[in-house]
Short mmCIF file of C-alpha atoms in Angstrom, two decimals:
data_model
loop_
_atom_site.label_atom_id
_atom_site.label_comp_id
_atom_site.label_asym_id
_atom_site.label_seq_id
_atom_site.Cartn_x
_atom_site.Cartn_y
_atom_site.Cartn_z
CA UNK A 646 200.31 -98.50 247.35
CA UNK A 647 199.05 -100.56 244.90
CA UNK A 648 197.37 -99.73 242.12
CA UNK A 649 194.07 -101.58 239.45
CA UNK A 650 195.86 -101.33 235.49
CA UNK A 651 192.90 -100.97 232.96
CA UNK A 652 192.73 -100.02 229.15
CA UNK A 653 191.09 -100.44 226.32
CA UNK A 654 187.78 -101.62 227.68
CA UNK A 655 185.13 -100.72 224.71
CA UNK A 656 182.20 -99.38 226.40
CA UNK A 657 180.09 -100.28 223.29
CA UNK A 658 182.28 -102.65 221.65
CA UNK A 659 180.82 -104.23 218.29
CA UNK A 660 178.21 -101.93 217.30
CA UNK A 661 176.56 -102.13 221.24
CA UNK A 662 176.22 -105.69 220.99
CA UNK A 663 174.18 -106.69 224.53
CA UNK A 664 176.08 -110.06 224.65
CA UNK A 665 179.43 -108.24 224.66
CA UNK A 666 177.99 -105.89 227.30
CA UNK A 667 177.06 -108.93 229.73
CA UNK A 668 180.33 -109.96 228.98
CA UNK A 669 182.12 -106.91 229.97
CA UNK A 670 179.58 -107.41 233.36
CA UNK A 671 180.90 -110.46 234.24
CA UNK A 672 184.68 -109.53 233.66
CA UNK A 673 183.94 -106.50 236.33
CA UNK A 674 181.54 -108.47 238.53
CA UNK A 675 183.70 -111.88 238.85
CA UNK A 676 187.15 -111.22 238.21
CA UNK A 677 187.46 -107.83 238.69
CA UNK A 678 186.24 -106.42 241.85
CA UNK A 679 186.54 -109.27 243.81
CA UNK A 680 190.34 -109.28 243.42
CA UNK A 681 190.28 -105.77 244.28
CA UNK A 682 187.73 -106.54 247.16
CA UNK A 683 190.49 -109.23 248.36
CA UNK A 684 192.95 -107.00 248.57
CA UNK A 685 191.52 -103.65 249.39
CA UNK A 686 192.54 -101.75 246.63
CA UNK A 687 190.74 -98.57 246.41
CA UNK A 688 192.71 -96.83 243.14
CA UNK A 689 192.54 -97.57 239.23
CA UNK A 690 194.78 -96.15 236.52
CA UNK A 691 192.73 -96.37 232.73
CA UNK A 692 195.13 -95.99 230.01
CA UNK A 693 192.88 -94.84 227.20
CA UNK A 694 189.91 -96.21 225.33
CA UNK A 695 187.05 -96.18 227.68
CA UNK A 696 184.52 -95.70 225.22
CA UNK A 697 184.34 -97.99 221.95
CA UNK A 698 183.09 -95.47 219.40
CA UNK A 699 184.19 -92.00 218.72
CA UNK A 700 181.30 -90.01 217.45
CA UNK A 701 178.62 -91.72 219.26
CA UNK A 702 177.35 -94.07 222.75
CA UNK A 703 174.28 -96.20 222.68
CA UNK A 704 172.83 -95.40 225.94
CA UNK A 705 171.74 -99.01 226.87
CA UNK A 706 175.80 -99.41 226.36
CA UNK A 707 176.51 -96.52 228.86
CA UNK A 708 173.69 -97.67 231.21
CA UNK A 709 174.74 -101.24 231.25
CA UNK A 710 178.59 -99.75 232.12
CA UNK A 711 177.16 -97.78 234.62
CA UNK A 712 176.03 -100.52 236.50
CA UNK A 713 178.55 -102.87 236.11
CA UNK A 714 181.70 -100.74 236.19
CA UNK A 715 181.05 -97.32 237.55
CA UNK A 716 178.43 -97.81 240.35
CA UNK A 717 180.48 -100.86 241.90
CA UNK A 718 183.02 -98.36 242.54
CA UNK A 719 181.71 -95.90 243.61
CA UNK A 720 180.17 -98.22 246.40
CA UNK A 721 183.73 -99.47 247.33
CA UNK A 722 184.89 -95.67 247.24
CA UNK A 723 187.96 -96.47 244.84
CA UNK A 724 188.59 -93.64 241.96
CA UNK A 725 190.22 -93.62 238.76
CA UNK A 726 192.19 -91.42 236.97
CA UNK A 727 191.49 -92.15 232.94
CA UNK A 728 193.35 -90.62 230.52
CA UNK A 729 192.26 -90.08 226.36
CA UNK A 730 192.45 -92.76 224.11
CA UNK A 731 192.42 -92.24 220.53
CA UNK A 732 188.58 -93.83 220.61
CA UNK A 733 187.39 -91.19 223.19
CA UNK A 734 188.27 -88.69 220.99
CA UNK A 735 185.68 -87.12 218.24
CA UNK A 736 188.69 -85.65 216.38
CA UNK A 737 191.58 -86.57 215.15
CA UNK A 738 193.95 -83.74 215.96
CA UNK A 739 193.08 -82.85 218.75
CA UNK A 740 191.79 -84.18 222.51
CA UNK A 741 189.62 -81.35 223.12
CA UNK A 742 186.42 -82.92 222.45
CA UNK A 743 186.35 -86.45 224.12
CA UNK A 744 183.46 -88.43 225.52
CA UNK A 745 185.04 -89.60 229.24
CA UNK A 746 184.85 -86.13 230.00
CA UNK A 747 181.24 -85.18 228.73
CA UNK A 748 179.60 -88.30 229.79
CA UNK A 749 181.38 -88.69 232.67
CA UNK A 750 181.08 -85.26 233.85
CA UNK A 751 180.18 -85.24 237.29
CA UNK A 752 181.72 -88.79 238.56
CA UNK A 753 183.42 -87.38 241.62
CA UNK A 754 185.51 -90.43 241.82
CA UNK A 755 186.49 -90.62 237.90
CA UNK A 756 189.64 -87.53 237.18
CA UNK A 757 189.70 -87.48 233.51
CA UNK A 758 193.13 -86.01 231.77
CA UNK A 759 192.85 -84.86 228.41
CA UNK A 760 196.82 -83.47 228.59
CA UNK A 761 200.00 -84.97 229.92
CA UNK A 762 200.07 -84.89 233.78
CA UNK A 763 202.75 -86.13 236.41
CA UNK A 764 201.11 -87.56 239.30
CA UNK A 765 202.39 -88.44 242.90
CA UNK A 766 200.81 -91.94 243.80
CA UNK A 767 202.51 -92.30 247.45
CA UNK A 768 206.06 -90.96 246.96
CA UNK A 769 206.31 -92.37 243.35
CA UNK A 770 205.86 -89.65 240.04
CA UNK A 771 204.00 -91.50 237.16
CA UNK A 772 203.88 -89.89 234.09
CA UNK A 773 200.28 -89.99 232.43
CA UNK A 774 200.09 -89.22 229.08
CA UNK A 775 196.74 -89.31 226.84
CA UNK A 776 196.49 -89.72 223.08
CA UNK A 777 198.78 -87.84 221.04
CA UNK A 778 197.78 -86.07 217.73
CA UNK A 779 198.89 -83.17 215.12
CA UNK A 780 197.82 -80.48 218.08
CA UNK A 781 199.56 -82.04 221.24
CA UNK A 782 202.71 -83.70 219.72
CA UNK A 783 205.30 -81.00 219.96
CA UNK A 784 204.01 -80.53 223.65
CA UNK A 785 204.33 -84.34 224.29
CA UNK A 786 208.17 -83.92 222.73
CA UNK A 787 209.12 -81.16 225.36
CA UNK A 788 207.27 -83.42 228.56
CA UNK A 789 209.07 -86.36 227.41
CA UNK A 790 212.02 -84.78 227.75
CA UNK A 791 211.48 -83.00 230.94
CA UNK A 792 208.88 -84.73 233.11
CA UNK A 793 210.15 -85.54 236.59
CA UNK A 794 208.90 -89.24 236.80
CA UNK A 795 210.62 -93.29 236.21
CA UNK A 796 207.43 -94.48 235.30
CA UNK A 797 205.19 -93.65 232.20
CA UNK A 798 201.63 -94.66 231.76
CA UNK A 799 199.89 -93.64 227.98
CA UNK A 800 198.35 -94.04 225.17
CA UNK A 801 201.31 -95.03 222.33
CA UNK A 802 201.19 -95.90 219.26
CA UNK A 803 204.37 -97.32 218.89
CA UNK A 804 206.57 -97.79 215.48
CA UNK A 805 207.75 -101.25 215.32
CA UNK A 806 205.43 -102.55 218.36
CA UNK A 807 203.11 -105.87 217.77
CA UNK A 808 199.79 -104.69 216.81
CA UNK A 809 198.56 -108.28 217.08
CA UNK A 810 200.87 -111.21 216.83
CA UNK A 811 200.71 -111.27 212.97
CA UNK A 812 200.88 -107.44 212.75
CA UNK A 813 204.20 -104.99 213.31
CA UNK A 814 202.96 -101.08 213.34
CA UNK A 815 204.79 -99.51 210.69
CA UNK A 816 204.41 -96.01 211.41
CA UNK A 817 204.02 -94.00 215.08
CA UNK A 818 206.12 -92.48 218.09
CA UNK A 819 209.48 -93.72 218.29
CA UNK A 820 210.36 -95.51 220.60
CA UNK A 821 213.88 -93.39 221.30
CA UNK A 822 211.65 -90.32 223.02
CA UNK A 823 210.27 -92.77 226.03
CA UNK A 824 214.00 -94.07 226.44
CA UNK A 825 214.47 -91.77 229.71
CA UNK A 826 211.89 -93.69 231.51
CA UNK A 827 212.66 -96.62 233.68
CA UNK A 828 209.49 -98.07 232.26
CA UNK A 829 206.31 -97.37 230.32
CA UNK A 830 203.30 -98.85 230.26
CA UNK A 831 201.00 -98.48 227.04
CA UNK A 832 196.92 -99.15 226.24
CA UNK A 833 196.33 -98.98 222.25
CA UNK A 834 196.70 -102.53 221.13
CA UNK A 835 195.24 -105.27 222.27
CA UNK A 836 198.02 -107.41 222.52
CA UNK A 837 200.66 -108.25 224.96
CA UNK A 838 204.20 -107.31 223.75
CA UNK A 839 207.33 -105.15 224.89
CA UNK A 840 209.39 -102.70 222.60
CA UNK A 841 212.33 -101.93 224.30
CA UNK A 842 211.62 -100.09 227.68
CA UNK A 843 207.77 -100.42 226.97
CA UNK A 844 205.55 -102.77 227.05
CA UNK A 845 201.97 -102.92 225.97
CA UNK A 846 199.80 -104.76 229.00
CA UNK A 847 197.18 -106.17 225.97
CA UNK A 848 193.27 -105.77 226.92
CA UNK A 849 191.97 -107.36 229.80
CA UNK A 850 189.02 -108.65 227.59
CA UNK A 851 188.58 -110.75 224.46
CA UNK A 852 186.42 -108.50 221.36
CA UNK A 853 187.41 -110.12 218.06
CA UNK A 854 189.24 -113.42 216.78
CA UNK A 855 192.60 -111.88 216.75
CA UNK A 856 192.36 -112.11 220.14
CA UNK A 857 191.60 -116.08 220.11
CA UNK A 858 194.35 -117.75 222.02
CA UNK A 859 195.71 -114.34 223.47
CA UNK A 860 195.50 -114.75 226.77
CA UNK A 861 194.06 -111.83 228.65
CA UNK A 862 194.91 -109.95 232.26
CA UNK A 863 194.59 -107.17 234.05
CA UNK A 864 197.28 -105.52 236.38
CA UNK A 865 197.98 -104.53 239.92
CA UNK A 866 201.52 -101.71 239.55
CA UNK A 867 203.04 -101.65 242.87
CA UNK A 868 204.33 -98.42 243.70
CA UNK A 869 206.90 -99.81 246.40
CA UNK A 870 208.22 -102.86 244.56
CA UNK A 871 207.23 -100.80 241.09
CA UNK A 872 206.42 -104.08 239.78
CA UNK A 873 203.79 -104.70 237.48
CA UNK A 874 201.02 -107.98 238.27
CA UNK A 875 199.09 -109.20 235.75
CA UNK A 876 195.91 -111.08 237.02
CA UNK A 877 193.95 -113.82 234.57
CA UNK A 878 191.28 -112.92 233.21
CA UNK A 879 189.84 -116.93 232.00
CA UNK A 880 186.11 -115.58 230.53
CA UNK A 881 186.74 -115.93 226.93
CA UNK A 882 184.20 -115.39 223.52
CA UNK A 883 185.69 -116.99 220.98
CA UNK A 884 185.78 -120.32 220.48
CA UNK A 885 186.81 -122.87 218.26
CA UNK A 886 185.59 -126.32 217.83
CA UNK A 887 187.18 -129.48 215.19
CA UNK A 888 185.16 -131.70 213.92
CA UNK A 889 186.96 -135.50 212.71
CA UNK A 890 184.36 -138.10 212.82
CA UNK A 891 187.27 -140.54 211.96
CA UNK A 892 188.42 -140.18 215.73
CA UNK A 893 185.01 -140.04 217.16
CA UNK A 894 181.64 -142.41 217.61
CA UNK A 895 177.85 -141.28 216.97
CA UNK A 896 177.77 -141.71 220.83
CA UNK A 897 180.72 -139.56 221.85
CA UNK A 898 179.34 -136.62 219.15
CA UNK A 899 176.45 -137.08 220.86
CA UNK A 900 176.89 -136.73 224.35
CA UNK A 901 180.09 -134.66 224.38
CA UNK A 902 179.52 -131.66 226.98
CA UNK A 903 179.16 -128.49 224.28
CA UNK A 904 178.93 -126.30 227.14
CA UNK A 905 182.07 -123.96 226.69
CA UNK A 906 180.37 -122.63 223.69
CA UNK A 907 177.32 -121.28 224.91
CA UNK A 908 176.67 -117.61 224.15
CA UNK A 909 180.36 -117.22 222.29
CA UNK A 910 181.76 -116.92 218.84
CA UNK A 911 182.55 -120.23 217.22
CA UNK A 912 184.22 -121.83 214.19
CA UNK A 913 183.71 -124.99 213.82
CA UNK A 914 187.03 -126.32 212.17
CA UNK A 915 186.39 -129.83 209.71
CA UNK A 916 188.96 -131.92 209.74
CA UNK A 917 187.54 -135.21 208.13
CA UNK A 918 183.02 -135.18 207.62
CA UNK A 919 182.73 -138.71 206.55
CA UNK A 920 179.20 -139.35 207.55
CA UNK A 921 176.97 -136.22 207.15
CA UNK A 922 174.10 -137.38 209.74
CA UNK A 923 177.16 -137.19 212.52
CA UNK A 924 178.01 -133.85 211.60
CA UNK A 925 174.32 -132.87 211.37
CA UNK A 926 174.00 -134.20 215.06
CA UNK A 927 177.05 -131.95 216.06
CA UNK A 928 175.69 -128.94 215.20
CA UNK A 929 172.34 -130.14 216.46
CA UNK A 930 174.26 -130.07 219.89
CA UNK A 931 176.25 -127.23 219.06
CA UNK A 932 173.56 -124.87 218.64
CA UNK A 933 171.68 -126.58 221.47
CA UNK A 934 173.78 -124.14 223.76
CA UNK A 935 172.79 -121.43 221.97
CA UNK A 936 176.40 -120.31 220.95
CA UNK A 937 176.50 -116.27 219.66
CA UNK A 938 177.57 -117.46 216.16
CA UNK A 939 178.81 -120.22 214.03
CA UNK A 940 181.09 -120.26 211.38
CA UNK A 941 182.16 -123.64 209.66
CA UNK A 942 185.47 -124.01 207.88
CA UNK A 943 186.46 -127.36 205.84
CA UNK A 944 189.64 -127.46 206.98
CA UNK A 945 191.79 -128.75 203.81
CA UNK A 946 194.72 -126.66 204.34
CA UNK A 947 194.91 -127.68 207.77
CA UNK A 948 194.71 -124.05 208.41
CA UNK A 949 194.01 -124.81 212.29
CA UNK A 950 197.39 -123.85 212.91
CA UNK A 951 196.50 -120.42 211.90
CA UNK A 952 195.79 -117.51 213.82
CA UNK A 953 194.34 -114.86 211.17
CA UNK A 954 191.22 -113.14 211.87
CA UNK A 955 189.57 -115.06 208.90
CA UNK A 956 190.70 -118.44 208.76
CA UNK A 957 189.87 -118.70 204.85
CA UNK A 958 192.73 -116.40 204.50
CA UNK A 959 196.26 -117.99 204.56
CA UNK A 960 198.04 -114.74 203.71
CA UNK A 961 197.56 -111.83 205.86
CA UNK A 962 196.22 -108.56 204.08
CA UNK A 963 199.42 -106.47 204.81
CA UNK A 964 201.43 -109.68 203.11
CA UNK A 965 198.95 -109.43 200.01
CA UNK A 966 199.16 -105.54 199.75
CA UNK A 967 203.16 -105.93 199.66
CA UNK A 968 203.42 -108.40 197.19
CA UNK A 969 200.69 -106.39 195.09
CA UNK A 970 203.01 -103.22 195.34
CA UNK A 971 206.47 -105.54 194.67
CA UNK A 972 204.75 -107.22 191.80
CA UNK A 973 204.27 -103.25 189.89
CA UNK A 974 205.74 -102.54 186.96
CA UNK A 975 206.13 -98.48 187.98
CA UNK A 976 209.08 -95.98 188.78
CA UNK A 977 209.83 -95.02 192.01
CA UNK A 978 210.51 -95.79 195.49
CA UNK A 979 207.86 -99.21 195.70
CA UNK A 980 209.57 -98.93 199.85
CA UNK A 981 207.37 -96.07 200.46
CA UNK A 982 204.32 -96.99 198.51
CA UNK A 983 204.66 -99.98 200.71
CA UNK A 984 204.04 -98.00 203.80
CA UNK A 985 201.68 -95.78 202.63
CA UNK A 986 199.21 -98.50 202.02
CA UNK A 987 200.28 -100.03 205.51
CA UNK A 988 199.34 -96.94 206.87
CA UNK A 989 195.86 -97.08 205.26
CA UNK A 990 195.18 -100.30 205.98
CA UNK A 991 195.83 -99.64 209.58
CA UNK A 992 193.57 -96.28 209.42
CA UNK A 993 190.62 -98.30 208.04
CA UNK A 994 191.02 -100.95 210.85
CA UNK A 995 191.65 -97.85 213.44
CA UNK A 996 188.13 -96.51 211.68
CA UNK A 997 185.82 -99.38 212.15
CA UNK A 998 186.72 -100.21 215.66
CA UNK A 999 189.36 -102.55 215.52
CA UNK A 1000 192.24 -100.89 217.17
#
């Protein structure tokens, strides 16, 4: 049997933003389905994060997923199981109140799982194991320990995992409790990386500049082979374009093909702007395609070879907050401050959206 891999798909992503919708649309409507068309695959695991926002859905955001995600497959006849991910959840401590299973109430093909279940998918036990908080994590201690599966599917939030590539998550589950499992699979963050016996399959979609350059898939698990696929996903968002008039002609600005940027996020990167009217003519062209946004950076630093959310920013904000905490002249363990900050920092991100 094999088996669709999806997490951490936003329904609402950026404050409802249509363009990210459409975007979502064409992930589903081009890539998707017609893989799972292809090769007649009629099940899908979701590993948490369904929804974008905890407290709230726009409902031209749930309409809009409604038609590109749930309707398509429900035609095809495939269902889902979809566990909790810490944005489905209106609470903090607890799972109990989560929006898959209010406003999906009713989708006979969608089984949402607000606790830790094993499942039999053809002869093979997978573990599924939603978002754990303050109510659920002695319970998730004991299944760990106990549940009759090789394969785990979840939710983590991982101590020491990548939360993007400039980012290690400093606090979390450890990693020791999955260590019976032959393998787990995680949602939560957005980018690829493996901790041991898990690994973390990264979002199948693009939603801010940290994921610029992160190539993006979805999987097929095969229950047989228990191998895990990952399929491209090419339809990107962010873009980013460098200018250097020394290597270029008027005619080349002029009739270069700015097509790749249309309806995306772009930073234009400067290199050299030795004659303004050529650079005026660039982003005459540029915004010709009607990109989503443009940002331009004079690039003086050369700080193109930088992957930080803002490019502006050669230091990372955990890096600034550590050297901030080193550089106090107090008693005590600084060690601990450190991580208590880190730990803030990452709640504030977790808070508005971006984890």
């Amino acid at each position: 049997m094999k088996i669709a891999i999806l997490n951490d798909t936003h329904c609402g992503v950026r404050n409802d933003m249509v363009e990210m919708s459409e975007y979502q649309g064409r992930f589903y409507e081009e890539i998707f389905f017609p893989y799972l068309d292809k090769h007649d695959i009629k099940h899908i695991i979701h590993m948490g994060d369904y929804f974008d926002r905890r407290k709230f859905i726009n409902f031209a955001s749930m309409q809009r997923n409604i038609e590109h995600f749930v309707k398509p497959m429900q035609d095809r006849g495939i269902t889902m199981d979809l566990i909790i991910g810490n944005h489905d959840t209106y609470y903090k401590n607890t799972n109990e109140v989560n929006s898959p299973a209010l406003l999906l109430y009713g989708q006979p093909n969608i089984t949402v799982y607000e606790e830790p279940i094993v499942k039999d998918y053809d002869g093979l036990d997978i573990a599924l194991v939603p978002w754990i908080n303050n109510e659920n994590y002695a319970d998730n201690i004991e299944f760990f320990q106990s549940a009759p599966a090789p394969i785990c599917m979840g939710h983590f939030e991982i101590e020491g995992a990548m939360m993007n590539p400039a980012m290690v998550c400093s606090h979390g589950l450890s990693a020791s409790y999955l260590k019976r499992f032959e393998k787990v699979y995680s949602g939560h963050f957005h980018h690829k990386t493996d901790i041991e016996n898990i690994r973390y399959v990264g979002s199948q979609m693009q939603f801010t500049w940290s994921d610029f350059g992160d190539e993006k898939y979805f999987h097929i698990f095969d229950t047989d082979t228990r191998e895990m696929l990952p399929v491209h996903n090419p339809l990107t968002m962010f873009e980013k374009a460098f200018y250097n008039d020394t290597e270029k002609t008027f005619e080349t600005i002029a009739n270069d093909d700015y097509e790749k940027y249309r309806g995306k996020f772009v930073k234009v990167i400067v290199i050299e702007k030795e004659n303004p009217y050529w650079f005026d003519t660039f982003l005459d062209k540029l915004h010709g395609v009607n990109p989503l946004h443009v940002s331009v950076v004079d690039d003086n630093k050369h700080m193109d070879f930088f992957d930080d959310e803002e490019i502006e920013n050669i230091e990372d904000t955990l890096t600034i907050l550590s050297k901030y905490v080193e550089g106090l002249e107090i008693q005590g363990k600084k060690k601990e401050l450190d991580k208590i900050m880190k730990s803030l920092y990452h709640e504030a991100l977790e808070e508005h959206n971006f984890l």
